[in-house]
Amino acid sequence: MWIKLFAGAREKSGKDKIEIDCTPPVTSLKIKQMLNQQYPELGSFTSYARLAINNRFVENELELLQPSIHDEIALIPPVSGG
């Protein structure tokens, strides 16, 4: 499963996309846990970032997800504006 990275996660990992060993069905919470285990350099970033699948935020971290290899999964940092 490939995860696109942005901002701080991209800087910490040095990559714009990383692969995790995770088989669906899975929750976004589990994906974040797998990211922390397989890429410890991400540190606490995953605790406050949100997961998006096909440009839609996953609202419930415990919802079972069935992403396919064709889905775009992204770890999105907090967004601020002014």
CSV table of C-alpha atoms in Angstrom, one decimal:
chain,number,residue,atom,x,y,z
A,1,MET,CA,0.0,0.0,0.0
A,2,TRP,CA,1.5,3.3,-1.1
A,3,ILE,CA,1.0,6.5,0.9
A,4,LYS,CA,1.7,10.0,-0.5
A,5,LEU,CA,3.5,12.4,1.9
A,6,PHE,CA,3.4,16.1,2.2
A,7,ALA,CA,5.1,18.9,4.1
A,8,GLY,CA,6.7,17.7,7.4
A,9,ALA,CA,6.3,14.0,6.6
A,10,ARG,CA,8.0,14.5,3.3
A,11,GLU,CA,10.8,16.4,5.0
A,12,LYS,CA,11.3,13.9,7.8
A,13,SER,CA,11.3,10.8,5.5
A,14,GLY,CA,13.0,12.4,2.5
A,15,LYS,CA,10.4,10.8,0.2
A,16,ASP,CA,7.2,11.9,-1.4
A,17,LYS,CA,5.7,8.4,-1.3
A,18,ILE,CA,6.3,5.4,0.9
A,19,GLU,CA,5.1,1.9,0.9
A,20,ILE,CA,3.7,0.1,4.0
A,21,ASP,CA,3.1,-3.6,4.4
A,22,CYS,CA,-0.6,-3.6,5.3
A,23,THR,CA,-3.4,-5.6,3.8
A,24,PRO,CA,-7.1,-4.4,3.6
A,25,PRO,CA,-9.5,-4.2,5.3
A,26,VAL,CA,-7.8,-1.8,7.6
A,27,THR,CA,-8.6,1.4,9.6
A,28,SER,CA,-6.8,4.7,9.1
A,29,LEU,CA,-5.7,4.3,12.7
A,30,LYS,CA,-4.0,1.0,11.8
A,31,ILE,CA,-2.4,2.6,8.7
A,32,LYS,CA,-0.9,5.4,11.0
A,33,GLN,CA,0.4,2.7,13.4
A,34,MET,CA,2.0,0.8,10.6
A,35,LEU,CA,3.6,4.1,9.3
A,36,ASN,CA,5.1,4.7,12.8
A,37,GLN,CA,6.4,1.1,13.0
A,38,GLN,CA,7.9,1.0,9.5
A,39,TYR,CA,9.0,4.6,9.3
A,40,PRO,CA,9.9,5.8,12.9
A,41,GLU,CA,11.5,8.9,11.5
A,42,LEU,CA,8.0,10.3,11.0
A,43,GLY,CA,7.8,10.5,14.8
A,44,SER,CA,4.6,12.2,16.2
A,45,PHE,CA,3.6,13.6,12.8
A,46,THR,CA,1.2,10.7,12.2
A,47,SER,CA,-0.7,11.5,15.4
A,48,TYR,CA,-1.9,14.9,14.2
A,49,ALA,CA,-2.0,14.3,10.4
A,50,ARG,CA,-5.2,13.1,8.6
A,51,LEU,CA,-5.5,10.3,6.1
A,52,ALA,CA,-7.3,10.9,2.8
A,53,ILE,CA,-8.3,8.4,0.2
A,54,ASN,CA,-9.0,9.7,-3.3
A,55,ASN,CA,-9.0,13.3,-2.1
A,56,ARG,CA,-11.5,12.7,0.7
A,57,PHE,CA,-10.6,12.8,4.4
A,58,VAL,CA,-11.3,9.7,6.4
A,59,GLU,CA,-13.5,11.1,9.2
A,60,ASN,CA,-13.6,8.1,11.5
A,61,GLU,CA,-10.2,6.5,12.3
A,62,LEU,CA,-11.9,3.2,13.2
A,63,GLU,CA,-13.9,2.9,10.0
A,64,LEU,CA,-12.9,-0.2,8.0
A,65,LEU,CA,-11.4,0.7,4.7
A,66,GLN,CA,-10.9,-1.3,1.6
A,67,PRO,CA,-8.3,0.7,-0.4
A,68,SER,CA,-7.3,-0.9,-3.7
A,69,ILE,CA,-4.0,-0.5,-5.5
A,70,HIS,CA,-5.6,2.1,-7.7
A,71,ASP,CA,-6.7,4.3,-4.8
A,72,GLU,CA,-4.6,7.4,-3.9
A,73,ILE,CA,-3.9,7.4,-0.1
A,74,ALA,CA,-2.3,10.5,1.4
A,75,LEU,CA,-1.1,11.6,4.8
A,76,ILE,CA,-2.2,15.2,5.1
A,77,PRO,CA,-0.7,17.6,7.6
A,78,PRO,CA,-2.8,20.1,9.6
A,79,VAL,CA,-3.8,23.1,7.4
A,80,SER,CA,-3.8,26.6,8.8
A,81,GLY,CA,-4.8,29.8,7.2
A,82,GLY,CA,-5.3,33.4,7.8
